[in-house]
C-alpha cells in the first residue's frame, strides 16, 4: 500500500481514505480504527490519499469529541461537552479545499459513524443531547456533494461483499476513464471504452446499458466534451445499481452464446448448469467465470477478449470468490 498527497503518476487508482482506517492514530481519543481490508488488501492495488479533516482544521490529538446537532432547524457540528465549539464551517471549507486540489481521485473510503467522515447513519442529536435522527458526517456530506460521480463507501458497508464489489468495480472503471480522458478524448476512444465495458455495465443495469449505447452512437456528431461528461456520469450512475445474481447470469449467458457453435454438447451443458447453479446461489461467481475464461483461451474471440467484465479489477482481491 502506498500513500501519496500528489496526483497518481502510476497505473494504480488514487483513493481518498480516512486516515484512521490505515492505522494512523488520529482519533479523538488518540487511537485508530485500522481496517485490514482497506489497508492491507485493497491497499495492494491502489494509492491512498489519507485525510483526517478534524485534525486538518486544527483540532488536536487527543481532542474533545464532537457530534452532529440540530440547532434551529440546521445540522451543526459542535462539541459534546462544549456546545460553543462549532466546527461546521471549518469542515465545509476543508471539503472545498480538498476538492480544489484537483487530485484525480477514483474513490473514497470514509470512517463509519464519524461526525466528520461518516457516509450515512451518523446520529444527529437535539440541543439537549437526545438522539433525533441520522445523517452524514459534515466533511463527507460536502465532499460527496462536490464529487457526485465519485465512488464513495465507508468501512462498515465494505464488509458486504456485493457492496465491496460494486465499490471496487466503480473505482477501477473510473480510473480507466481518467486514463482514457488524460490521453485525449476522441470519438474512437469513447467507442472503444464503451465496447470494453459493455457487459460490465449490463451486469448492473440493462436500462443503463441501452441508454449508454445510444449515447455512444452520437460520438461523431455531438459535442465530444459534453457527450463524454454525460457518458461517464451515466456509467457511474448505472454501476451504482447492484449487480444481482440474475443480472450476472444474464451476462454469463450472453458470453456463453459466443461459444455455442464451437463447444461440444457436454461442455455446453456443463457451462449452462454452472450458470443456473450460480443464479440459484449454489456456487460463487468465480466458478462460471473461470470456466468461461478457460474455453475462451482455447477458442479466442476478439470481442470477448476486450471485456472488462471478465477482469474488472485485480483478481487477487478475491471478491468474486465470495459472491
PDB file of C-alpha atoms in Angstrom, residues 6-12:
ATOM      1  CA  UNK A   6       0.141  14.137  -5.182  1.00  0.00           C
ATOM      2  CA  UNK A   7      -1.767  13.122  -8.276  1.00  0.00           C
ATOM      3  CA  UNK A   8      -1.080   9.493  -9.097  1.00  0.00           C
ATOM      4  CA  UNK A   9       1.522   9.021 -11.816  1.00  0.00           C
ATOM      5  CA  UNK A  10       1.182   5.256 -11.884  1.00  0.00           C
ATOM      6  CA  UNK A  11      -1.400   2.941 -13.351  1.00  0.00           C
ATOM      7  CA  UNK A  12      -2.949   2.494  -9.898  1.00  0.00           C
TER       8      UNK A  12
END
